[in-house]
Every structure is written in C-alpha cells, then in structure tokens.
PDB file of C-alpha atoms in Angstrom:
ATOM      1  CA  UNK A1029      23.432  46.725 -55.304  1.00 43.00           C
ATOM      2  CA  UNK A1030      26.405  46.039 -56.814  1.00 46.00           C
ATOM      3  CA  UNK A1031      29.684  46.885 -54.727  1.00 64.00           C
ATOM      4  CA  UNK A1032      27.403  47.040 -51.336  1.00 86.00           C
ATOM      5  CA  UNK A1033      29.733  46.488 -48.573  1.00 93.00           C
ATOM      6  CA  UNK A1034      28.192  43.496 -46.415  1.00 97.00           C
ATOM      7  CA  UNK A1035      26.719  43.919 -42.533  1.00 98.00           C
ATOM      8  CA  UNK A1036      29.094  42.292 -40.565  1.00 98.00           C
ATOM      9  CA  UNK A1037      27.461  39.852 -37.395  1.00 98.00           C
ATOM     10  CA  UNK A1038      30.376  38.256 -35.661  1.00 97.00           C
ATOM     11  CA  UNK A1039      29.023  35.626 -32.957  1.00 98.00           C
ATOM     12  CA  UNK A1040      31.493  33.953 -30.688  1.00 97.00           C
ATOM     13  CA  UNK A1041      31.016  32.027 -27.586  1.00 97.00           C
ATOM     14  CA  UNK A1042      33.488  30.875 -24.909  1.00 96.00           C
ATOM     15  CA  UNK A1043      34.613  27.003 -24.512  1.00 95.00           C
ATOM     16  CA  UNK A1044      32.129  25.594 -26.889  1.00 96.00           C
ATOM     17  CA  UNK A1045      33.139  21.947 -28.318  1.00 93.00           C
ATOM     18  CA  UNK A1046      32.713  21.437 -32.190  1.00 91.00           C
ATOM     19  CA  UNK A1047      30.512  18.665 -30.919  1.00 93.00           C
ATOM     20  CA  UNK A1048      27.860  20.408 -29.248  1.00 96.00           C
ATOM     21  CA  UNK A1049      25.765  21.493 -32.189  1.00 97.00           C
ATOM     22  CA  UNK A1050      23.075  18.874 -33.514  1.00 97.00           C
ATOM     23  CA  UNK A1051      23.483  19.368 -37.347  1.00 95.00           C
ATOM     24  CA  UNK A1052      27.285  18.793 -36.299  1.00 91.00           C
ATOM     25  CA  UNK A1053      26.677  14.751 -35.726  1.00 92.00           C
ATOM     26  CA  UNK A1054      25.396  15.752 -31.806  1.00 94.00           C
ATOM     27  CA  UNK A1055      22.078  13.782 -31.861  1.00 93.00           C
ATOM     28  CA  UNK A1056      21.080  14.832 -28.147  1.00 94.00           C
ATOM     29  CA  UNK A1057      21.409  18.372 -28.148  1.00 97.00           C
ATOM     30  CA  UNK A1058      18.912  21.139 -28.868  1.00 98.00           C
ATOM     31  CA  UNK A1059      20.755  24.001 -31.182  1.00 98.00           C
ATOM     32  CA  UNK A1060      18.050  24.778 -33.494  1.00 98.00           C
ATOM     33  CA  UNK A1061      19.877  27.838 -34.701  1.00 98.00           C
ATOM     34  CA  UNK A1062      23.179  27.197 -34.915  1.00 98.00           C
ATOM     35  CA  UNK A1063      22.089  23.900 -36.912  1.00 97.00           C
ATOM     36  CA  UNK A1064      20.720  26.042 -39.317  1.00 97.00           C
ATOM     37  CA  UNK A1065      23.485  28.132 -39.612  1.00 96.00           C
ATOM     38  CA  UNK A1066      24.963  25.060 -40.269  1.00 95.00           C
ATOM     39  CA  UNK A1067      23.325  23.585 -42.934  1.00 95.00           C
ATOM     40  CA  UNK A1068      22.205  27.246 -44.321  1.00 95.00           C
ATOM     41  CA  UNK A1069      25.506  28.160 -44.519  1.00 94.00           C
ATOM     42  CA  UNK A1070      29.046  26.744 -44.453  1.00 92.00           C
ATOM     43  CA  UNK A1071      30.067  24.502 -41.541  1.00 92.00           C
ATOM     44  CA  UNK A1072      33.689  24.417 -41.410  1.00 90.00           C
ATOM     45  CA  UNK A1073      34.880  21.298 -39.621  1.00 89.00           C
ATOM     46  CA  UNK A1074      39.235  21.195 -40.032  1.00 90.00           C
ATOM     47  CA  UNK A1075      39.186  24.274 -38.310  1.00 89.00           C
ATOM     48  CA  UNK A1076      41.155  24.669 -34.789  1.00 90.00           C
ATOM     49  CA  UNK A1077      41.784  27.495 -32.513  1.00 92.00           C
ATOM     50  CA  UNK A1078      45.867  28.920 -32.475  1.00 94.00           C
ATOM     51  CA  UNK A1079      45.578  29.210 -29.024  1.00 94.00           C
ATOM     52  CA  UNK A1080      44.036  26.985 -26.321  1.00 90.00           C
ATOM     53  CA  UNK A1081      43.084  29.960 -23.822  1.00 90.00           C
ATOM     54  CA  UNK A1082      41.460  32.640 -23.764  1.00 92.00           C
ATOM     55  CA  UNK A1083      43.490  36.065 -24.112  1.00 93.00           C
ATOM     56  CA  UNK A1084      46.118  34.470 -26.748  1.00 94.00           C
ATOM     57  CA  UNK A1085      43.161  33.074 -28.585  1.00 95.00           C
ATOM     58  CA  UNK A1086      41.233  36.819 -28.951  1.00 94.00           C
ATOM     59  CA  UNK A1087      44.858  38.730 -29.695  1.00 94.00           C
ATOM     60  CA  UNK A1088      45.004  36.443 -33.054  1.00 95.00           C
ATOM     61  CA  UNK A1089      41.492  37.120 -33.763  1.00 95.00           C
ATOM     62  CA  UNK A1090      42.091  40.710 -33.957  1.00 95.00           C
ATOM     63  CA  UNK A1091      45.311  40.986 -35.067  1.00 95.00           C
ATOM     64  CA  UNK A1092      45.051  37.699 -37.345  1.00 95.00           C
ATOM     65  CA  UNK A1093      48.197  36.233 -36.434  1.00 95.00           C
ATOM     66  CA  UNK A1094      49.575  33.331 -34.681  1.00 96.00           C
ATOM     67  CA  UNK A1095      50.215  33.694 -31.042  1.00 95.00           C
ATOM     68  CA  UNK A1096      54.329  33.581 -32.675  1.00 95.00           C
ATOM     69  CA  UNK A1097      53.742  36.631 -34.491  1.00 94.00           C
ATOM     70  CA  UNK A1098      51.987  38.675 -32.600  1.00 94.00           C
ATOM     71  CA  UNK A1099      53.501  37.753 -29.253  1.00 93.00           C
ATOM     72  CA  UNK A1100      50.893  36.669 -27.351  1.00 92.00           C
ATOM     73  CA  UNK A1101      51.296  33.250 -25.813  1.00 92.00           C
ATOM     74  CA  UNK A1102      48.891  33.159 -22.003  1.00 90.00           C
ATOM     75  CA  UNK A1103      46.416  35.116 -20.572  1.00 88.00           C
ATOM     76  CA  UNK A1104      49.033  36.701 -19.018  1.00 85.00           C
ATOM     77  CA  UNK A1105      50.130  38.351 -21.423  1.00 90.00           C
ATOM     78  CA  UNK A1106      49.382  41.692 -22.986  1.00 88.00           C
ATOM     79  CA  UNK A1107      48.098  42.221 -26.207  1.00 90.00           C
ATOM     80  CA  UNK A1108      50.425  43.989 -28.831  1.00 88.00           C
ATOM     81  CA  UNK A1109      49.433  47.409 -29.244  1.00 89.00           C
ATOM     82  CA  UNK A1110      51.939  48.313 -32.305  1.00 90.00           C
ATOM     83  CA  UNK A1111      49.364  46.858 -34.804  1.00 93.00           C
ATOM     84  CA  UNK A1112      45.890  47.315 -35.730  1.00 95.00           C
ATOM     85  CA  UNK A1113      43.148  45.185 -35.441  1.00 96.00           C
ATOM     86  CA  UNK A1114      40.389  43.823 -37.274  1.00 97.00           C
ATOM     87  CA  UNK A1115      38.103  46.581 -35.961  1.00 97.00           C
ATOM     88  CA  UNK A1116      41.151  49.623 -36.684  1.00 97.00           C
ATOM     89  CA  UNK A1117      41.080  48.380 -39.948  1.00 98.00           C
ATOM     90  CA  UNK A1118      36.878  47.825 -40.681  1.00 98.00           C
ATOM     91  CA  UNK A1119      36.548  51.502 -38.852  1.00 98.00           C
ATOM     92  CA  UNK A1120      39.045  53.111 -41.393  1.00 97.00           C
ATOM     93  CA  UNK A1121      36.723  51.453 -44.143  1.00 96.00           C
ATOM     94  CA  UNK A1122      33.910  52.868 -43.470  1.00 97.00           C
ATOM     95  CA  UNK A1123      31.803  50.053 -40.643  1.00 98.00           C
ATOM     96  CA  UNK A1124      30.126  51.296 -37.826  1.00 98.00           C
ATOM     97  CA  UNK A1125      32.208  48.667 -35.736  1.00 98.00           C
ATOM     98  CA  UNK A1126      30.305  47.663 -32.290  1.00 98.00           C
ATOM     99  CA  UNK A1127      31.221  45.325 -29.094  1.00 98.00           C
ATOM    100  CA  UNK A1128      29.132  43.342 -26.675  1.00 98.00           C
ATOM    101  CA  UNK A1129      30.607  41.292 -24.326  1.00 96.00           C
ATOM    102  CA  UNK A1130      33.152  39.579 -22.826  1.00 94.00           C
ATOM    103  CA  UNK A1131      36.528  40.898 -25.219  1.00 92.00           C
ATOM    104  CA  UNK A1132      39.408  40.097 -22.610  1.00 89.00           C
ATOM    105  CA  UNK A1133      41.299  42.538 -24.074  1.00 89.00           C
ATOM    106  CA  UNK A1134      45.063  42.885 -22.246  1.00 84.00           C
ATOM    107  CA  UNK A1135      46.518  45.030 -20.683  1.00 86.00           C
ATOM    108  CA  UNK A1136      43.536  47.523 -19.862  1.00 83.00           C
ATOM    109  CA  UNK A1137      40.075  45.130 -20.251  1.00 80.00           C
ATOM    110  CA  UNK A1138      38.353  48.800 -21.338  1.00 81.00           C
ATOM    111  CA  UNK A1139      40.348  49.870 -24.573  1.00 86.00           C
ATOM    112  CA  UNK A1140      38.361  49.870 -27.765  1.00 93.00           C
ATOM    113  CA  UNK A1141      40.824  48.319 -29.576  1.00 93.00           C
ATOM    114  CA  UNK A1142      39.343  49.862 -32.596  1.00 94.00           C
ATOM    115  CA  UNK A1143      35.815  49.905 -31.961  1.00 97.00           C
ATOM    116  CA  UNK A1144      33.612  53.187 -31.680  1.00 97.00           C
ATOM    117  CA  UNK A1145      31.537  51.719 -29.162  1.00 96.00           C
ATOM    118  CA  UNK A1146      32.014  49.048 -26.555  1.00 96.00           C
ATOM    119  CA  UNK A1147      29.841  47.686 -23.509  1.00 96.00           C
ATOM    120  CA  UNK A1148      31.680  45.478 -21.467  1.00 93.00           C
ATOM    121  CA  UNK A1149      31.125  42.117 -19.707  1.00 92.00           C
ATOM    122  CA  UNK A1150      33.847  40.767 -18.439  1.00 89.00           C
ATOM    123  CA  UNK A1151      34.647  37.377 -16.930  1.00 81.00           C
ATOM    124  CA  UNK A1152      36.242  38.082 -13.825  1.00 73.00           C
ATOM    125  CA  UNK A1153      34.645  40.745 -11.363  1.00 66.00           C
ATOM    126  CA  UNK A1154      35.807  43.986 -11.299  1.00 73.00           C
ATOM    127  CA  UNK A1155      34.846  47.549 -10.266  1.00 86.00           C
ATOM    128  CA  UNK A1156      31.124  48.022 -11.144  1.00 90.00           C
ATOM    129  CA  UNK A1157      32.138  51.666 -12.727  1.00 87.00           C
ATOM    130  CA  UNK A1158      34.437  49.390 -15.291  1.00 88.00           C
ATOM    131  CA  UNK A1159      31.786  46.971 -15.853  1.00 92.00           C
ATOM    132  CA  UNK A1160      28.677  47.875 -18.235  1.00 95.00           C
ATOM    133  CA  UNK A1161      26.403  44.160 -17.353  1.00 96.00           C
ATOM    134  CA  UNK A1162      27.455  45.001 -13.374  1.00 95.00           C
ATOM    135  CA  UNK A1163      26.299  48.181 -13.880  1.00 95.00           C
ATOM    136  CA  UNK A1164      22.911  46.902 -15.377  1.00 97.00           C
ATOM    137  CA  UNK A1165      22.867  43.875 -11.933  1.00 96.00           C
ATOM    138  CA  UNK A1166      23.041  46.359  -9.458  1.00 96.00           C
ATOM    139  CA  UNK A1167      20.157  48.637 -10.840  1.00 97.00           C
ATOM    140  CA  UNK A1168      18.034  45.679 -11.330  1.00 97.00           C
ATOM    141  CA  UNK A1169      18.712  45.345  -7.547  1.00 97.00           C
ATOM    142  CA  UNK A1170      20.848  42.500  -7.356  1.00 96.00           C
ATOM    143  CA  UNK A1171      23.728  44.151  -5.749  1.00 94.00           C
ATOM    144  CA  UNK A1172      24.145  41.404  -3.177  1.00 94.00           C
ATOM    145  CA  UNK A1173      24.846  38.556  -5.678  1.00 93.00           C
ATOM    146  CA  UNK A1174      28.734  38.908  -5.797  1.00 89.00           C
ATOM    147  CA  UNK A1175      29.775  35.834  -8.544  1.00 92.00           C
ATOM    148  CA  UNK A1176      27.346  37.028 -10.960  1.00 94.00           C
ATOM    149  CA  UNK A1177      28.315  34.533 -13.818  1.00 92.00           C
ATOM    150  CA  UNK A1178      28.502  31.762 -11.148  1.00 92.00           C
ATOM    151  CA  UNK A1179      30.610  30.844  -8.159  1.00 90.00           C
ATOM    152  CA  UNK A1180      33.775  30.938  -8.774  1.00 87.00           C
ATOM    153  CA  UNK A1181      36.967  29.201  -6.528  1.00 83.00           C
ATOM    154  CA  UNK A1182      36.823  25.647  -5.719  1.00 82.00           C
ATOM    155  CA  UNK A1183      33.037  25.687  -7.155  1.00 85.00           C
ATOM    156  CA  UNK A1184      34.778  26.743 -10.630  1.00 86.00           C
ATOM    157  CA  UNK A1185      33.744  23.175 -12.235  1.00 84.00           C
ATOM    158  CA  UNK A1186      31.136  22.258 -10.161  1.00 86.00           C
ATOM    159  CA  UNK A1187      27.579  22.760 -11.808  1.00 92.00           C
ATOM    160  CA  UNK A1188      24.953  25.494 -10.361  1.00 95.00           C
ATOM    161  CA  UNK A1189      21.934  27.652 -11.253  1.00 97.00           C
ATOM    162  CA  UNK A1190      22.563  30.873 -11.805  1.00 97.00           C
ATOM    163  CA  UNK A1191      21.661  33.410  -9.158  1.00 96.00           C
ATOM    164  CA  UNK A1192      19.891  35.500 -11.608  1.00 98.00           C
ATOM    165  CA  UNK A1193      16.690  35.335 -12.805  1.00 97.00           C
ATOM    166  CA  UNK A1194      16.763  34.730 -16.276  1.00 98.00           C
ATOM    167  CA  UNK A1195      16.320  38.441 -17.877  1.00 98.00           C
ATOM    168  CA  UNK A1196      19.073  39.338 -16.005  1.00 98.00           C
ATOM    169  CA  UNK A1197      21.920  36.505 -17.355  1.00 98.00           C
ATOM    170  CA  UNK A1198      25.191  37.397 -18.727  1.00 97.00           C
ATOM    171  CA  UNK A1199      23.813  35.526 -21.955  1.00 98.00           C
ATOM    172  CA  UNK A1200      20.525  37.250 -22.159  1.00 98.00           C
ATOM    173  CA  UNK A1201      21.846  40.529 -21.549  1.00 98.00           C
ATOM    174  CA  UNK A1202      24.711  40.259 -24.607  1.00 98.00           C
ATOM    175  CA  UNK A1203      21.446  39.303 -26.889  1.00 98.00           C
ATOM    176  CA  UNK A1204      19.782  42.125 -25.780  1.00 98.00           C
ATOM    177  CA  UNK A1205      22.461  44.966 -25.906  1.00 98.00           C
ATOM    178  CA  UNK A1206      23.235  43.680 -29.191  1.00 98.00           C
ATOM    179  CA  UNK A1207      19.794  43.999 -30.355  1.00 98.00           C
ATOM    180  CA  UNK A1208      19.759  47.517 -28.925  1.00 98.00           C
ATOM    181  CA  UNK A1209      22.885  47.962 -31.233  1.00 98.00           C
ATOM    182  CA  UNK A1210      21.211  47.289 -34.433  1.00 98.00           C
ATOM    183  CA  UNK A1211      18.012  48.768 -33.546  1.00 97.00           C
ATOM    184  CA  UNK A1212      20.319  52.641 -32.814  1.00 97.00           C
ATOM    185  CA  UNK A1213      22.855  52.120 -35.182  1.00 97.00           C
ATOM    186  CA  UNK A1214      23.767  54.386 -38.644  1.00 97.00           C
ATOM    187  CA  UNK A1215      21.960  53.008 -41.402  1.00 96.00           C
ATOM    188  CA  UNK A1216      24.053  55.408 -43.825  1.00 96.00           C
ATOM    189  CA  UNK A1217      26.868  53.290 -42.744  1.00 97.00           C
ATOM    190  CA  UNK A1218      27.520  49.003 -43.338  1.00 98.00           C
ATOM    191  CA  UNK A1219      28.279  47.598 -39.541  1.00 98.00           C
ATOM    192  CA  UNK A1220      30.202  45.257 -37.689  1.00 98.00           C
ATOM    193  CA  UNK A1221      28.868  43.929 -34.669  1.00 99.00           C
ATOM    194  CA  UNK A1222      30.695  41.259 -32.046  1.00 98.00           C
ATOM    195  CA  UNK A1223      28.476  39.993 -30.162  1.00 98.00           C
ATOM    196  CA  UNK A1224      30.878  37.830 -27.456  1.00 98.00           C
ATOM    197  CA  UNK A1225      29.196  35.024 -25.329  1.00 98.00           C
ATOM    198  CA  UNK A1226      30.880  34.467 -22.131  1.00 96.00           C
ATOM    199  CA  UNK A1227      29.577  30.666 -21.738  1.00 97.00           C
ATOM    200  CA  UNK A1228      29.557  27.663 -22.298  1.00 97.00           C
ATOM    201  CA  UNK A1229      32.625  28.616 -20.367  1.00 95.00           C
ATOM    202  CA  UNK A1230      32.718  27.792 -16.773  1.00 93.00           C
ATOM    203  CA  UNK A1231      31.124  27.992 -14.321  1.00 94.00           C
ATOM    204  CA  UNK A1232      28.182  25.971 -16.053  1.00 96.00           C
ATOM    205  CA  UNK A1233      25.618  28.839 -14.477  1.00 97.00           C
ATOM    206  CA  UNK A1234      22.439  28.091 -16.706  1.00 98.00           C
ATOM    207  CA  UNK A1235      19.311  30.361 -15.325  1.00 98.00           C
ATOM    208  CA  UNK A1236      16.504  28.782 -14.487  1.00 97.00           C
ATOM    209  CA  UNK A1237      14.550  27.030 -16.224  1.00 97.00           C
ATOM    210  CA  UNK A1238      17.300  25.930 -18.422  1.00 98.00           C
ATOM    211  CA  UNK A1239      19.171  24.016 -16.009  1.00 97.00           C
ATOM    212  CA  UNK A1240      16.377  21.388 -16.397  1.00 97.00           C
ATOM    213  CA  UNK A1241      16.740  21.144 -19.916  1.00 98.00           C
ATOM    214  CA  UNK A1242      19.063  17.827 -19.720  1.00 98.00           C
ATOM    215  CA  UNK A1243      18.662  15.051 -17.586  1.00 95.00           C
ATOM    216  CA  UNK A1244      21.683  14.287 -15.801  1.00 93.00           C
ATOM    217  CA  UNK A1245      21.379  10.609 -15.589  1.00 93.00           C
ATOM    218  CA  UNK A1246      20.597  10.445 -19.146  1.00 94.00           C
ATOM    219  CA  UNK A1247      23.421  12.048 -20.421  1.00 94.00           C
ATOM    220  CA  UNK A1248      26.111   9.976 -22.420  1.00 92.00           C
ATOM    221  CA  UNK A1249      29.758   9.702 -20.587  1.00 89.00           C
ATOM    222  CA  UNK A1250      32.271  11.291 -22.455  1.00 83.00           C
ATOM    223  CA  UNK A1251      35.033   9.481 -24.237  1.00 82.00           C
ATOM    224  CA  UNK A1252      37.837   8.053 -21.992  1.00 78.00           C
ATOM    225  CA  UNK A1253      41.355   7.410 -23.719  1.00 79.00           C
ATOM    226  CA  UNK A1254      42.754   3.784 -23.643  1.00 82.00           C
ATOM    227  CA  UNK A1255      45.464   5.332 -21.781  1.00 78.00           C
ATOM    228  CA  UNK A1256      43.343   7.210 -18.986  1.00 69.00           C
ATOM    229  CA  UNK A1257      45.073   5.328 -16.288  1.00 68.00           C
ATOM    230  CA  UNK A1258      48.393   6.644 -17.361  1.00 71.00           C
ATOM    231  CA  UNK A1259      46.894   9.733 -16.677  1.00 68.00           C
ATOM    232  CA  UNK A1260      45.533   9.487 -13.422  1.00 63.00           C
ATOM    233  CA  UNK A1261      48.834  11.925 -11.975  1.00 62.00           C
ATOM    234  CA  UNK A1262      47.493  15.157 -14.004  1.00 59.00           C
ATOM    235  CA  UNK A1263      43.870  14.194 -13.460  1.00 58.00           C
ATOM    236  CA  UNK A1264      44.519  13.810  -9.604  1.00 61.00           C
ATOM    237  CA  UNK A1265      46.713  17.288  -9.592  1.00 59.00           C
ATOM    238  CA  UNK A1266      44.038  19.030 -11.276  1.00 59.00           C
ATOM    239  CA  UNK A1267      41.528  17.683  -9.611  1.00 60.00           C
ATOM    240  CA  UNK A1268      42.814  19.161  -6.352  1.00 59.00           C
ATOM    241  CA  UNK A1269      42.186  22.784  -6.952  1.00 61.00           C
ATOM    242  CA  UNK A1270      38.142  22.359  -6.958  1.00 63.00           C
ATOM    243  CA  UNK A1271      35.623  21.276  -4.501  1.00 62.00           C
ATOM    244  CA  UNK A1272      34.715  17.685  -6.384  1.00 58.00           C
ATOM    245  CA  UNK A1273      38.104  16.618  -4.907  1.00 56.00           C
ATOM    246  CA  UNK A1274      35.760  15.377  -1.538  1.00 56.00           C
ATOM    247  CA  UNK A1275      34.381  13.531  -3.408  1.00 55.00           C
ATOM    248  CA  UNK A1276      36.143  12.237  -6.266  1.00 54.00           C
ATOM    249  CA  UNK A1277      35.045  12.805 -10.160  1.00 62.00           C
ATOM    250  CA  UNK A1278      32.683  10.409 -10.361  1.00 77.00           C
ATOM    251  CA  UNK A1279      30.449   9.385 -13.518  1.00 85.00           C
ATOM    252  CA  UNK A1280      27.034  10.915 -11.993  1.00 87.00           C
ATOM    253  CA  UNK A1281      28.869  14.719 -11.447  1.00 85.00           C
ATOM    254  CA  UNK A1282      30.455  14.032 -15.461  1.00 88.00           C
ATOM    255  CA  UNK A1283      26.843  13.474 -16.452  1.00 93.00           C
ATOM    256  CA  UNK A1284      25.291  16.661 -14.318  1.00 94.00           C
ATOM    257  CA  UNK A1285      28.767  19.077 -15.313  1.00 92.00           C
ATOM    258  CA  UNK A1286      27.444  17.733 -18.953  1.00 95.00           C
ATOM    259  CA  UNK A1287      23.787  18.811 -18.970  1.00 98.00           C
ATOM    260  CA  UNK A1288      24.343  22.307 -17.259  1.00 98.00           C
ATOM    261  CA  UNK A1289      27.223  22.577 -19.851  1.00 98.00           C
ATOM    262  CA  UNK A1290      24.869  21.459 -22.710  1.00 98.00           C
ATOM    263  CA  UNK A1291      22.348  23.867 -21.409  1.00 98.00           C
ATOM    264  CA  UNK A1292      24.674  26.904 -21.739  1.00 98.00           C
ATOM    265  CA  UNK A1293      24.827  26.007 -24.924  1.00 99.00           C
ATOM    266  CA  UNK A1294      21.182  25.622 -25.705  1.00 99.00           C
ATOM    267  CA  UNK A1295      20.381  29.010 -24.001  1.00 99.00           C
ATOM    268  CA  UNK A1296      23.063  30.664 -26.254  1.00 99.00           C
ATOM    269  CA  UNK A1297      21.184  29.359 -29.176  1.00 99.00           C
ATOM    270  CA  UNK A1298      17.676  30.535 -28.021  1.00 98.00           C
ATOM    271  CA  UNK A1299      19.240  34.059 -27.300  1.00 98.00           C
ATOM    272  CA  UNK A1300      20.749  34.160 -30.737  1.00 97.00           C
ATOM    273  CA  UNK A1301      17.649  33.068 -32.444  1.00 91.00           C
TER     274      UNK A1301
END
C-alpha cells in the first residue's frame, strides 16, 4: 500500500567486531543470519561508532548526535534529558515503540526514554524488583547464581560457561521477549522494536553447548602491531586488573577468549534467526 509506514526491527548487540560476520570476509565463523542480512540487504562497511563505550555510544543513538552535542562523553555520564529521542519522536508518529534488553540508559537505568513498553536487562546486577530477566532467573529457580551474565571482577576477561542452562541466557531470553512482543503487539498500529543484545560483550559467558562450538587451539591469533613492544606499559597496566595477570596473556588463553567470544556471537545469530 502506498504511503504504509514500515515495521521497524532494530537489532543491536554489545562489543561485536565488523569482522566477526562470515559474509563480512570472516571465513571461520558461523553467522548464517547475519550473512544474509548481509548480502540480502546492505552491508555498510565505512561505518564507525561516535563513541567507544557504552553509555556515550546509546545517548547518540537516541538522540542522533555526537557525544559533543549532546553532552555525553563516559559511562559516567548522564544522558541529556532536554531532548527527545528516537523513540519520543517514532511514538508521536504513530509506532507502537518496544524495548528488550540491555538500554544503559543514564541517570535512572528504568526510564522509557520514549518507549511505551520496556523490559529490562541490564549489564550490571541490580535489585531483582528493577530487573525484568532477574526477575524471570529467580522464578526459574536460579536464585543462587549471583553473576548471571558471567563472573564478573578479576574473571571479567577470562572465558567461562555460563551458569545457566541455555533457555535461561541473557541472549535467549531477549529473543524470546521480543518474540512475545510481536506476537501481543497492535496490529492497527506500524512498530518499532529494539531488541538489545548484551554480548558479545564480556564476560564471554556462552551456555552450553555453544562454548564447544570453536576449538581453541584452532583459532587464528589476532593481529599484533609492528609496534606491540612499544606497548607493552599499557598492556602490562591493564593487564593487572584481571585474573590472567598469574599467568601472563599468553597465545593459548587469546585463542580460548577468541572461541567463547566467537561463540557469543554465533548464539546471537541462532537466536535472531
């Protein structure tokens, strides 16, 4: 019909690389869907992110402006509230606008921000009242698993299964709240839905049994610089804060934080599919 206002599916996931889709020149990794986004549809590859962390990178999503103009720099700080967003602005049109997932939204992680309706899943762990995927843990009866997306601390980088069975993953349960979405929403009206990923970003938590989808030792090493050994006084300083510092970042732990990273990605794509 001419004029028909377009359904809206925005998909966005956490700390994934450009170069961890297949039909984006990765010839070892399994993204069946998002390679035929790809090659379906456009596959923009000049485009970078305003912001290299998270809360500065959502607050010019929704507001559309650099982190200059809008005035958020860090996660630290809050996102302007004398503006409208994306979602203010496809709400006043007409869309049934919808959130599931990880937002980050500053200063109070519950506002709407312009949405009608919003389930939350946020990164760092909070009151289970505030939290709609905590809510659904504990009455699946896993109250007693406390990092929920993955141990957090000096394990931050290190990779690990997720305590959760499968049905019960941060990733699987954005896929299915957003399916829940469609399936209840107001056909009368056009609708934007955001469905948020929370990984690949860390902790690399794949359930089981993704975490075996990648063979550690037969994962490729990433690119060093020519210059990595004049950088050996940030690498050492960051290398401190986590556990691998016992140790020392060696190639086999590159190769394993690789595949579990990989596999975040993979399980994204099967829960998108």
């Amino acid at each position: 019909m001419a004029g028909k206002r377009p359904n809206i599916l925005f998909v966005l996931t956490d700390q994934q690389r450009a170069d961890t889709i297949g039909a984006g020149g990765n010839p070892y990794i399994h993204t069946p869907v998002m390679d035929r986004l790809c090659t379906e549809g456009v596959n923009f590859t000049r485009v970078y992110t305003p912001s290299p962390v998270c809360v500065s990178a959502r607050a010019a999503i929704i507001s559309g402006q650099y982190p200059h103009r809008n005035g958020c720099f860090d996660n630290g700080f809050p996102m302007a509230e004398d503006r409208p967003s994306m979602m203010d602005l496809l709400s006043a049109s007409g869309y049934q606008t919808m959130g599931v997932g990880k937002m980050h939204f500053l200063p109070d992680s519950k506002s709407l921000r312009g949405f009608e309706r919003r389930l939350t899943q946020e990164e760092l762990r909070r009151r289970v009242a505030d939290d709609d995927y905590l809510q659904f843990v504990h009455q699946e009866g896993f109250e007693h698993v406390h990092d929920v997306m993955g141990a957090r601390g000096e394990m931050y980088y290190i990779p690990q299964v997720s305590q959760l069975p499968e049905r019960l993953h941060a990733t699987n349960w954005v896929a299915e709240q957003s399916l829940a979405s469609l399936k209840g929403r107001d056909r009368s009206r056009p609708f934007f839905l955001w469905s948020s990923f929370i990984h690949p970003h860390p902790p690399f938590s794949p359930p089981t049994p993704w975490n075996k989808l990648y063979r550690g030792p037969l994962m490729p090493l990433p690119k060093r610089p020519d210059d990595m050994e004049d950088l050996w006084t940030y690498h050492n300083r960051h290398q401190n804060r986590y556990k691998y510092r016992d140790a020392g970042l060696d190639d086999n732990l590159l190769r394993v934080m690789r595949a579990y990273y990989w596999a975040c990605v993979s399980y994204i794509d099967y829960n998108v599919g």
